[in-house]
mmCIF file of N, CA and C in Angstrom:
data_model
loop_
_atom_site.group_PDB
_atom_site.id
_atom_site.type_symbol
_atom_site.label_atom_id
_atom_site.label_comp_id
_atom_site.label_asym_id
_atom_site.label_seq_id
_atom_site.Cartn_x
_atom_site.Cartn_y
_atom_site.Cartn_z
ATOM 1 N N MET A 1 -19.126 181.791 88.145
ATOM 2 C CA MET A 1 -18.792 181.453 89.199
ATOM 3 C C MET A 1 -17.130 181.736 89.259
ATOM 4 N N THR A 2 -16.159 181.875 87.940
ATOM 5 C CA THR A 2 -14.914 181.730 87.651
ATOM 6 C C THR A 2 -14.650 183.636 87.940
ATOM 7 N N ALA A 3 -15.404 184.555 87.154
ATOM 8 C CA ALA A 3 -16.007 185.921 87.750
ATOM 9 C C ALA A 3 -15.760 186.206 89.209
ATOM 10 N N THR A 4 -16.439 185.459 89.685
ATOM 11 C CA THR A 4 -16.426 185.619 91.221
ATOM 12 C C THR A 4 -15.409 185.487 91.882
ATOM 13 N N LEU A 5 -14.551 183.886 91.247
ATOM 14 C CA LEU A 5 -13.155 183.753 91.864
ATOM 15 C C LEU A 5 -12.370 184.577 91.599
ATOM 16 N N THR A 6 -12.592 185.497 90.698
ATOM 17 C CA THR A 6 -11.441 186.297 89.915
ATOM 18 C C THR A 6 -11.316 187.548 90.641
ATOM 19 N N HIS A 7 -12.923 188.288 91.069
ATOM 20 C CA HIS A 7 -12.922 189.342 91.918
ATOM 21 C C HIS A 7 -12.759 189.118 93.257
ATOM 22 N N VAL A 8 -12.805 187.720 94.164
ATOM 23 C CA VAL A 8 -12.422 187.343 95.560
ATOM 24 C C VAL A 8 -10.572 187.746 95.433
ATOM 25 N N ASN A 9 -10.402 186.818 94.521
ATOM 26 C CA ASN A 9 -8.969 186.835 94.775
ATOM 27 C C ASN A 9 -8.046 188.425 94.131
ATOM 28 N N GLN A 10 -8.623 188.965 93.490
ATOM 29 C CA GLN A 10 -8.614 190.743 93.084
ATOM 30 C C GLN A 10 -8.705 191.389 94.410
ATOM 31 N N SER A 11 -9.663 191.542 95.316
ATOM 32 C CA SER A 11 -9.853 192.090 96.836
ATOM 33 C C SER A 11 -8.898 191.405 97.422
ATOM 34 N N ALA A 12 -8.491 189.976 97.804
ATOM 35 C CA ALA A 12 -7.492 189.533 98.410
ATOM 36 C C ALA A 12 -6.326 189.802 97.962
ATOM 37 N N ARG A 13 -6.109 190.510 96.719
ATOM 38 C CA ARG A 13 -4.450 191.072 96.544
ATOM 39 C C ARG A 13 -4.135 192.792 96.811
ATOM 40 N N ARG A 14 -5.592 193.366 97.095
ATOM 41 C CA ARG A 14 -5.740 194.517 97.196
ATOM 42 C C ARG A 14 -5.337 194.208 98.383
ATOM 43 N N ILE A 15 -6.206 193.995 99.407
ATOM 44 C CA ILE A 15 -6.342 193.775 100.707
ATOM 45 C C ILE A 15 -4.745 193.545 101.004
ATOM 46 N N GLY A 16 -3.844 192.652 100.717
ATOM 47 C CA GLY A 16 -2.649 191.991 100.981
ATOM 48 C C GLY A 16 -1.858 193.029 100.927
ATOM 49 N N ARG A 17 -1.922 193.622 99.905
ATOM 50 C CA ARG A 17 -1.059 194.925 99.435
ATOM 51 C C ARG A 17 -0.919 196.307 100.184
ATOM 52 N N THR A 18 -2.428 196.661 100.433
ATOM 53 C CA THR A 18 -2.542 197.716 101.773
ATOM 54 C C THR A 18 -1.992 196.899 103.011
ATOM 55 N N LEU A 19 -1.467 195.886 103.462
ATOM 56 C CA LEU A 19 -1.335 195.220 104.291
ATOM 57 C C LEU A 19 -0.161 195.027 104.536
ATOM 58 N N ALA A 20 1.161 194.951 103.531
ATOM 59 C CA ALA A 20 1.699 195.141 102.936
ATOM 60 C C ALA A 20 3.081 196.844 103.056
ATOM 61 N N LEU A 21 1.671 197.627 102.825
ATOM 62 C CA LEU A 21 2.115 198.648 103.260
ATOM 63 C C LEU A 21 1.889 199.513 104.247
ATOM 64 N N VAL A 22 0.772 199.138 105.194
ATOM 65 C CA VAL A 22 0.563 199.481 106.131
ATOM 66 C C VAL A 22 1.287 199.152 107.797
ATOM 67 N N LEU A 23 0.996 197.610 107.029
ATOM 68 C CA LEU A 23 1.991 197.370 108.904
ATOM 69 C C LEU A 23 3.293 197.247 108.685
ATOM 70 N N PRO A 24 4.654 197.414 107.826
ATOM 71 C CA PRO A 24 5.575 198.467 108.452
ATOM 72 C C PRO A 24 5.449 199.656 109.380
ATOM 73 N N VAL A 25 4.674 200.108 108.688
ATOM 74 C CA VAL A 25 4.618 201.577 109.515
ATOM 75 C C VAL A 25 3.884 201.304 110.992
ATOM 76 N N VAL A 26 3.258 200.653 110.894
ATOM 77 C CA VAL A 26 2.726 200.546 112.247
ATOM 78 C C VAL A 26 3.732 199.610 113.258
ATOM 79 N N LEU A 27 4.611 198.801 112.213
ATOM 80 C CA LEU A 27 5.345 198.077 112.883
ATOM 81 C C LEU A 27 6.526 199.605 113.885
ATOM 82 N N VAL A 28 6.660 200.164 112.574
ATOM 83 C CA VAL A 28 7.763 200.883 113.037
ATOM 84 C C VAL A 28 7.534 202.306 114.521
ATOM 85 N N LEU A 29 5.784 202.452 113.980
ATOM 86 C CA LEU A 29 5.457 203.576 114.645
ATOM 87 C C LEU A 29 5.693 203.090 116.242
ATOM 88 N N SER A 30 4.889 201.760 116.742
ATOM 89 C CA SER A 30 4.575 200.997 117.850
ATOM 90 C C SER A 30 6.119 200.911 118.432
ATOM 91 N N GLY A 31 6.775 200.664 117.798
ATOM 92 C CA GLY A 31 8.633 200.465 118.337
ATOM 93 C C GLY A 31 8.903 201.747 118.867
ATOM 94 N N THR A 32 8.749 202.399 117.842
ATOM 95 C CA THR A 32 9.010 204.133 118.440
ATOM 96 C C THR A 32 8.964 203.924 119.758
ATOM 97 N N LEU A 33 7.524 204.442 119.873
ATOM 98 C CA LEU A 33 6.537 204.562 121.064
ATOM 99 C C LEU A 33 7.414 203.476 122.277
ATOM 100 N N ALA A 34 7.432 202.273 122.078
ATOM 101 C CA ALA A 34 7.365 201.091 123.075
ATOM 102 C C ALA A 34 9.444 201.816 123.343
ATOM 103 N N VAL A 35 9.766 202.585 122.699
ATOM 104 C CA VAL A 35 11.318 202.837 122.894
ATOM 105 C C VAL A 35 11.416 203.802 123.709
ATOM 106 N N THR A 36 10.709 204.824 123.541
ATOM 107 C CA THR A 36 10.148 206.057 124.230
ATOM 108 C C THR A 36 9.839 205.534 125.206
ATOM 109 N N ARG A 37 8.999 204.618 125.842
ATOM 110 C CA ARG A 37 8.682 204.440 126.919
ATOM 111 C C ARG A 37 9.784 203.712 128.533
ATOM 112 N N VAL A 38 10.486 203.226 127.792
ATOM 113 C CA VAL A 38 12.034 202.625 127.997
ATOM 114 C C VAL A 38 13.002 203.695 129.141
ATOM 115 N N ASN A 39 12.626 203.147 130.553
ATOM 116 C CA ASN A 39 13.400 203.525 131.598
ATOM 117 C C ASN A 39 14.876 203.748 131.027
ATOM 118 N N TRP A 40 15.594 204.607 130.656
ATOM 119 C CA TRP A 40 16.767 204.812 129.653
ATOM 120 C C TRP A 40 18.036 205.005 131.146
ATOM 121 N N SER A 41 17.572 205.940 131.418
ATOM 122 C CA SER A 41 17.936 206.366 132.855
ATOM 123 C C SER A 41 18.778 205.484 134.438
ATOM 124 N N GLY A 42 17.614 204.687 134.802
ATOM 125 C CA GLY A 42 18.079 203.941 135.280
ATOM 126 C C GLY A 42 17.510 204.319 136.648
ATOM 127 N N GLY A 43 16.520 205.559 136.671
ATOM 128 C CA GLY A 43 16.137 206.216 137.371
ATOM 129 C C GLY A 43 14.360 204.967 138.080
ATOM 130 N N SER A 44 13.982 205.846 138.611
ATOM 131 C CA SER A 44 12.500 204.952 139.114
ATOM 132 C C SER A 44 11.000 205.344 138.491
ATOM 133 N N GLN A 45 11.657 206.810 137.894
ATOM 134 C CA GLN A 45 10.120 207.257 136.787
ATOM 135 C C GLN A 45 10.489 206.704 135.453
ATOM 136 N N SER A 46 9.721 206.871 134.849
ATOM 137 C CA SER A 46 10.275 206.615 132.896
ATOM 138 C C SER A 46 10.084 208.174 132.662
ATOM 139 N N VAL A 47 10.382 208.058 131.520
ATOM 140 C CA VAL A 47 11.528 209.153 130.780
ATOM 141 C C VAL A 47 10.041 210.128 130.453
ATOM 142 N N LEU A 48 8.873 209.657 130.283
ATOM 143 C CA LEU A 48 8.037 210.867 129.495
ATOM 144 C C LEU A 48 7.627 211.311 130.724
ATOM 145 N N THR A 49 7.494 210.710 131.845
ATOM 146 C CA THR A 49 7.147 211.468 133.483
ATOM 147 C C THR A 49 8.653 212.328 133.320
ATOM 148 N N ALA A 50 9.131 211.998 133.203
ATOM 149 C CA ALA A 50 10.507 213.213 133.488
ATOM 150 C C ALA A 50 10.430 214.358 132.829
ATOM 151 N N SER A 51 10.102 214.142 131.378
ATOM 152 C CA SER A 51 9.705 215.029 130.315
ATOM 153 C C SER A 51 8.363 216.144 130.663
ATOM 154 N N ALA A 52 7.411 215.316 131.006
ATOM 155 C CA ALA A 52 6.786 215.855 131.593
ATOM 156 C C ALA A 52 6.501 217.249 132.469
ATOM 157 N N GLU A 53 7.042 216.493 133.529
ATOM 158 C CA GLU A 53 7.891 217.701 135.288
ATOM 159 C C GLU A 53 8.556 218.953 134.430
ATOM 160 N N ASN A 54 9.074 218.406 133.483
ATOM 161 C CA ASN A 54 10.433 219.347 133.125
ATOM 162 C C ASN A 54 9.723 220.207 132.419
ATOM 163 N N ALA A 55 8.601 220.029 131.821
ATOM 164 C CA ALA A 55 8.138 221.106 130.573
ATOM 165 C C ALA A 55 6.705 222.031 131.792
ATOM 166 N N SER A 56 6.729 221.425 132.600
ATOM 167 C CA SER A 56 5.790 222.264 133.500
ATOM 168 C C SER A 56 6.631 223.339 134.543
ATOM 169 N N ALA A 57 7.865 223.194 134.837
ATOM 170 C CA ALA A 57 8.708 223.715 135.130
ATOM 171 C C ALA A 57 8.610 225.031 134.736
ATOM 172 N N PRO A 58 8.422 226.240 135.057
ATOM 173 C CA PRO A 58 7.969 227.547 135.052
ATOM 174 C C PRO A 58 9.865 228.050 133.736
ATOM 175 N N ALA A 59 9.026 229.123 133.278
ATOM 176 C CA ALA A 59 10.468 229.314 132.222
ATOM 177 C C ALA A 59 11.193 230.271 132.776
ATOM 178 N N LYS A 60 12.671 230.069 131.988
ATOM 179 C CA LYS A 60 13.948 230.885 133.218
ATOM 180 C C LYS A 60 13.126 232.660 132.569
ATOM 181 N N SER A 61 13.545 233.791 133.250
ATOM 182 C CA SER A 61 13.335 234.741 133.101
ATOM 183 C C SER A 61 14.025 235.564 132.411
ATOM 184 N N HIS A 62 13.325 236.469 131.337
ATOM 185 C CA HIS A 62 14.531 237.056 130.256
ATOM 186 C C HIS A 62 15.596 238.011 131.311
ATOM 187 N N ALA A 63 16.825 238.323 130.179
ATOM 188 C CA ALA A 63 17.514 239.455 130.817
ATOM 189 C C ALA A 63 17.108 240.467 131.062
ATOM 190 N N PRO A 64 17.489 241.583 131.754
ATOM 191 C CA PRO A 64 16.810 243.093 132.876
ATOM 192 C C PRO A 64 16.467 243.608 131.514
ATOM 193 N N GLN A 65 17.773 243.612 130.315
ATOM 194 C CA GLN A 65 17.813 244.279 129.065
ATOM 195 C C GLN A 65 16.591 243.895 127.902
ATOM 196 N N GLU A 66 16.447 242.570 127.344
ATOM 197 C CA GLU A 66 15.309 242.349 126.612
ATOM 198 C C GLU A 66 13.846 242.729 127.870
ATOM 199 N N THR A 67 13.639 242.742 128.649
ATOM 200 C CA THR A 67 12.536 242.653 129.779
ATOM 201 C C THR A 67 11.910 244.303 129.244
ATOM 202 N N LEU A 68 13.690 245.374 129.364
ATOM 203 C CA LEU A 68 13.027 245.983 128.767
ATOM 204 C C LEU A 68 12.193 246.486 127.738
ATOM 205 N N ARG A 69 13.517 246.000 126.980
ATOM 206 C CA ARG A 69 13.058 246.028 125.167
ATOM 207 C C ARG A 69 12.045 245.798 124.837
ATOM 208 N N ASP A 70 11.297 244.376 124.978
ATOM 209 C CA ASP A 70 9.929 244.176 125.286
ATOM 210 C C ASP A 70 8.771 245.551 125.909
ATOM 211 N N ARG A 71 8.969 245.760 126.954
ATOM 212 C CA ARG A 71 8.134 246.585 127.537
ATOM 213 C C ARG A 71 8.476 247.987 126.870
ATOM 214 N N LEU A 72 9.363 248.399 126.410
ATOM 215 C CA LEU A 72 9.068 249.395 126.164
ATOM 216 C C LEU A 72 8.400 249.518 124.290
ATOM 217 N N LEU A 73 9.016 248.406 123.085
ATOM 218 C CA LEU A 73 8.205 247.653 122.176
ATOM 219 C C LEU A 73 6.556 248.217 122.035
ATOM 220 N N LEU A 74 6.211 247.594 123.527
ATOM 221 C CA LEU A 74 4.572 246.736 123.667
ATOM 222 C C LEU A 74 4.043 249.105 124.188
ATOM 223 N N GLU A 75 4.819 249.622 124.868
ATOM 224 C CA GLU A 75 4.639 250.669 125.128
ATOM 225 C C GLU A 75 4.766 252.170 123.525
ATOM 226 N N LEU A 76 5.614 251.656 123.086
ATOM 227 C CA LEU A 76 6.200 252.377 121.669
ATOM 228 C C LEU A 76 3.991 251.913 121.056
ATOM 229 N N GLN A 77 3.120 250.962 121.536
ATOM 230 C CA GLN A 77 2.208 250.628 120.777
ATOM 231 C C GLN A 77 0.911 251.459 121.089
ATOM 232 N N GLU A 78 1.140 252.167 122.322
ATOM 233 C CA GLU A 78 0.325 253.183 122.879
ATOM 234 C C GLU A 78 0.836 254.502 123.273
ATOM 235 N N GLU A 79 1.573 254.848 122.761
ATOM 236 C CA GLU A 79 3.236 256.379 122.962
ATOM 237 C C GLU A 79 3.639 256.630 122.199
ATOM 238 N N ASN A 80 3.807 257.620 121.662
ATOM 239 C CA ASN A 80 4.065 258.162 120.337
ATOM 240 C C ASN A 80 5.593 257.523 120.619
ATOM 241 N N PRO A 81 6.719 256.969 119.756
ATOM 242 C CA PRO A 81 8.427 257.143 119.892
ATOM 243 C C PRO A 81 9.002 258.242 120.836
ATOM 244 N N GLY A 82 8.954 259.842 120.941
ATOM 245 C CA GLY A 82 9.429 260.321 121.745
ATOM 246 C C GLY A 82 9.695 260.041 123.104
ATOM 247 N N THR A 83 8.220 259.542 123.520
ATOM 248 C CA THR A 83 7.778 259.712 125.152
ATOM 249 C C THR A 83 8.959 258.076 125.010
ATOM 250 N N VAL A 84 8.277 257.499 124.828
ATOM 251 C CA VAL A 84 9.272 256.084 124.582
ATOM 252 C C VAL A 84 10.944 256.033 124.667
ATOM 253 N N LEU A 85 11.172 256.909 124.048
ATOM 254 C CA LEU A 85 12.941 257.005 124.065
ATOM 255 C C LEU A 85 13.331 257.911 125.291
ATOM 256 N N THR A 86 12.199 258.350 126.013
ATOM 257 C CA THR A 86 12.401 259.425 126.734
ATOM 258 C C THR A 86 12.212 258.351 128.434
ATOM 259 N N HIS A 87 11.400 257.238 128.411
ATOM 260 C CA HIS A 87 11.698 256.717 129.656
ATOM 261 C C HIS A 87 12.717 255.287 128.713
ATOM 262 N N LEU A 88 12.831 255.546 127.426
ATOM 263 C CA LEU A 88 14.515 254.583 127.580
ATOM 264 C C LEU A 88 15.761 254.774 128.301
ATOM 265 N N GLN A 89 15.654 256.883 128.068
ATOM 266 C CA GLN A 89 16.642 257.162 128.886
ATOM 267 C C GLN A 89 16.952 257.202 130.369
ATOM 268 N N GLN A 90 15.643 257.171 130.686
ATOM 269 C CA GLN A 90 15.554 257.565 132.431
ATOM 270 C C GLN A 90 16.205 256.197 132.623
ATOM 271 N N GLU A 91 15.759 254.845 132.247
ATOM 272 C CA GLU A 91 15.805 253.179 132.383
ATOM 273 C C GLU A 91 17.737 253.415 132.380
ATOM 274 N N VAL A 92 18.026 253.634 131.635
ATOM 275 C CA VAL A 92 19.314 253.829 131.283
ATOM 276 C C VAL A 92 19.979 254.428 132.914
ATOM 277 N N ASP A 93 19.365 255.613 132.632
ATOM 278 C CA ASP A 93 20.166 256.250 133.295
ATOM 279 C C ASP A 93 19.973 256.072 134.903
ATOM 280 N N GLU A 94 18.716 255.211 134.901
ATOM 281 C CA GLU A 94 18.415 254.849 136.608
ATOM 282 C C GLU A 94 19.599 253.501 136.653
ATOM 283 N N ARG A 95 19.892 252.327 135.612
ATOM 284 C CA ARG A 95 20.052 251.421 135.828
ATOM 285 C C ARG A 95 21.339 251.247 135.376
ATOM 286 N N PRO A 96 22.515 252.634 135.270
ATOM 287 C CA PRO A 96 23.920 252.411 134.120
ATOM 288 C C PRO A 96 24.280 250.496 133.688
ATOM 289 N N SER A 97 23.589 249.540 134.374
ATOM 290 C CA SER A 97 24.143 248.860 133.677
ATOM 291 C C SER A 97 23.764 248.181 132.029
ATOM 292 N N LEU A 98 22.552 248.936 132.280
ATOM 293 C CA LEU A 98 21.592 248.819 130.378
ATOM 294 C C LEU A 98 22.466 249.462 129.458
ATOM 295 N N ALA A 99 23.190 250.317 129.437
ATOM 296 C CA ALA A 99 23.394 251.237 128.253
ATOM 297 C C ALA A 99 24.233 250.770 128.268
ATOM 298 N N LYS A 100 25.291 249.149 127.910
ATOM 299 C CA LYS A 100 25.625 248.340 126.856
ATOM 300 C C LYS A 100 24.612 247.988 126.283
ATOM 301 N N HIS A 101 23.241 247.890 126.225
ATOM 302 C CA HIS A 101 22.222 247.429 125.400
ATOM 303 C C HIS A 101 21.604 248.561 124.762
ATOM 304 N N CYS A 102 21.299 249.731 125.623
ATOM 305 C CA CYS A 102 20.766 251.110 125.003
ATOM 306 C C CYS A 102 20.691 251.476 123.688
ATOM 307 N N ALA A 103 21.869 250.724 122.690
ATOM 308 C CA ALA A 103 21.530 250.866 121.407
ATOM 309 C C ALA A 103 20.886 249.516 120.606
ATOM 310 N N SER A 104 21.037 248.508 120.960
ATOM 311 C CA SER A 104 20.247 247.655 120.294
ATOM 312 C C SER A 104 18.706 248.021 121.130
ATOM 313 N N ILE A 105 18.161 248.485 122.212
ATOM 314 C CA ILE A 105 17.015 248.540 122.383
ATOM 315 C C ILE A 105 16.610 249.695 121.407
ATOM 316 N N ALA A 106 17.392 250.710 121.925
ATOM 317 C CA ALA A 106 16.802 251.850 120.702
ATOM 318 C C ALA A 106 17.022 251.676 118.810
ATOM 319 N N ARG A 107 17.830 250.716 118.314
ATOM 320 C CA ARG A 107 17.710 250.558 116.534
ATOM 321 C C ARG A 107 16.341 249.512 116.947
ATOM 322 N N ALA A 108 15.998 248.482 117.700
ATOM 323 C CA ALA A 108 15.113 247.540 118.001
ATOM 324 C C ALA A 108 13.101 249.265 117.465
ATOM 325 N N LEU A 109 13.319 249.942 118.926
ATOM 326 C CA LEU A 109 12.252 250.940 118.811
ATOM 327 C C LEU A 109 12.027 251.567 117.715
ATOM 328 N N GLY A 110 13.244 252.437 116.867
ATOM 329 C CA GLY A 110 13.353 252.388 115.692
ATOM 330 C C GLY A 110 12.587 251.625 114.214
ATOM 331 N N ARG A 111 13.088 250.373 114.533
ATOM 332 C CA ARG A 111 12.508 249.398 113.418
ATOM 333 C C ARG A 111 10.778 249.367 113.687
ATOM 334 N N ALA A 112 10.649 249.634 115.279
ATOM 335 C CA ALA A 112 9.295 249.604 115.304
ATOM 336 C C ALA A 112 8.547 250.704 115.079
ATOM 337 N N ALA A 113 9.365 251.540 114.848
ATOM 338 C CA ALA A 113 8.536 252.910 114.667
ATOM 339 C C ALA A 113 7.895 253.359 113.471
ATOM 340 N N VAL A 114 9.040 252.749 113.169
ATOM 341 C CA VAL A 114 8.590 252.304 111.408
ATOM 342 C C VAL A 114 7.719 251.473 110.270
ATOM 343 N N ARG A 115 7.200 250.369 111.025
ATOM 344 C CA ARG A 115 6.611 249.983 111.248
ATOM 345 C C ARG A 115 5.128 250.847 111.453
ATOM 346 N N GLN A 116 5.196 251.366 112.194
ATOM 347 C CA GLN A 116 3.633 251.786 113.189
ATOM 348 C C GLN A 116 3.706 253.350 112.310
ATOM 349 N N TYR A 117 4.536 254.244 112.265
ATOM 350 C CA TYR A 117 4.167 255.424 111.744
ATOM 351 C C TYR A 117 4.805 255.792 110.420
ATOM 352 N N GLY A 118 5.438 254.432 110.008
ATOM 353 C CA GLY A 118 5.914 255.375 108.514
ATOM 354 C C GLY A 118 7.907 255.866 108.100
ATOM 355 N N PRO A 119 8.674 255.461 107.708
ATOM 356 C CA PRO A 119 9.898 255.920 107.600
ATOM 357 C C PRO A 119 10.296 257.334 108.042
ATOM 358 N N SER A 120 9.171 258.478 107.575
ATOM 359 C CA SER A 120 9.014 260.130 107.777
ATOM 360 C C SER A 120 8.796 260.220 109.230
ATOM 361 N N ARG A 121 7.884 260.000 109.822
ATOM 362 C CA ARG A 121 7.131 260.248 110.681
ATOM 363 C C ARG A 121 7.901 259.514 111.750
ATOM 364 N N ALA A 122 8.312 258.402 111.387
ATOM 365 C CA ALA A 122 9.919 257.783 112.532
ATOM 366 C C ALA A 122 10.965 258.411 113.226
ATOM 367 N N GLN A 123 10.932 259.143 111.860
ATOM 368 C CA GLN A 123 12.150 259.709 111.519
ATOM 369 C C GLN A 123 12.469 261.566 112.750
ATOM 370 N N SER A 124 11.304 261.789 112.756
ATOM 371 C CA SER A 124 10.534 262.839 113.261
ATOM 372 C C SER A 124 11.192 262.945 114.368
ATOM 373 N N TYR A 125 10.425 261.171 114.984
ATOM 374 C CA TYR A 125 11.261 261.408 116.761
ATOM 375 C C TYR A 125 12.399 261.280 117.166
ATOM 376 N N ALA A 126 13.572 261.096 116.345
ATOM 377 C CA ALA A 126 14.909 260.732 116.324
ATOM 378 C C ALA A 126 15.318 261.912 117.669
ATOM 379 N N ARG A 127 16.022 261.669 118.294
ATOM 380 C CA ARG A 127 17.190 262.204 119.281
ATOM 381 C C ARG A 127 18.369 261.830 119.347
ATOM 382 N N PRO A 128 19.111 262.058 120.491
ATOM 383 C CA PRO A 128 20.740 261.293 120.913
ATOM 384 C C PRO A 128 20.109 260.561 121.975
ATOM 385 N N VAL A 129 19.092 259.746 122.486
ATOM 386 C CA VAL A 129 19.016 258.406 122.982
ATOM 387 C C VAL A 129 20.490 257.688 122.352
ATOM 388 N N CYS A 130 21.222 257.513 123.105
ATOM 389 C CA CYS A 130 21.867 255.819 122.884
ATOM 390 C C CYS A 130 22.675 256.228 121.830
ATOM 391 N N ASP A 131 23.222 257.645 121.651
ATOM 392 C CA ASP A 131 24.037 258.181 120.109
ATOM 393 C C ASP A 131 22.943 258.334 119.708
ATOM 394 N N THR A 132 22.743 257.750 117.793
ATOM 395 C CA THR A 132 21.971 257.626 117.116
ATOM 396 C C THR A 132 21.384 256.108 116.732
ATOM 397 N N ALA A 133 21.282 255.528 117.426
ATOM 398 C CA ALA A 133 20.668 254.222 117.252
ATOM 399 C C ALA A 133 19.541 253.835 116.990
ATOM 400 N N PHE A 134 18.252 255.664 117.641
ATOM 401 C CA PHE A 134 16.904 254.817 116.631
ATOM 402 C C PHE A 134 16.877 255.211 115.632
ATOM 403 N N ALA A 135 17.525 256.333 115.359
ATOM 404 C CA ALA A 135 17.887 256.849 113.943
ATOM 405 C C ALA A 135 18.166 256.030 112.976
ATOM 406 N N THR A 136 18.888 254.821 112.891
ATOM 407 C CA THR A 136 19.680 254.131 112.839
ATOM 408 C C THR A 136 18.646 252.691 112.084
ATOM 409 N N GLY A 137 17.934 252.700 113.601
ATOM 410 C CA GLY A 137 16.722 251.492 113.218
ATOM 411 C C GLY A 137 15.799 252.418 112.153
ATOM 412 N N VAL A 138 15.500 252.951 112.499
ATOM 413 C CA VAL A 138 14.496 253.945 111.498
ATOM 414 C C VAL A 138 14.881 253.579 109.632
ATOM 415 N N ALA A 139 16.294 253.968 109.901
ATOM 416 C CA ALA A 139 17.280 253.613 108.299
ATOM 417 C C ALA A 139 17.446 252.470 108.392
ATOM 418 N N GLN A 140 17.444 251.375 108.476
ATOM 419 C CA GLN A 140 17.792 250.092 108.681
ATOM 420 C C GLN A 140 16.387 249.762 107.883
ATOM 421 N N GLN A 141 14.674 250.598 108.536
ATOM 422 C CA GLN A 141 14.110 249.510 107.884
ATOM 423 C C GLN A 141 13.706 250.394 106.517
ATOM 424 N N VAL A 142 14.205 251.543 105.951
ATOM 425 C CA VAL A 142 13.421 252.271 105.042
ATOM 426 C C VAL A 142 14.152 251.602 103.706
#
């Protein structure tokens, strides 16, 4: 009988210790969730609902130079760097506002060309588009 009582006492202690460790965590988490549900802004919608509406809003569009860079980097996967550099030069000629971004775009193309073709072959496509920014991008990857 004493052995059974000792076993029951040990089990009760184990359960008590487990509750002592788990209960504060549960209380903190439930308190955190309760605080996020409180409407602190004073409006009629809950904070979680307002956040969900903002998340479904369309993303802001990229700047023209970012869009051009991304498009040319995708094109580089299908075309050789010489063709892509020609397209970069044409875009800058058509839209002079992109001229100040030409060097950074050409450097990005140079770095990508090294990853795709290796340094020697990528360097063979270098030309004076945006000064020598493509060659600089290739050199940075070597």
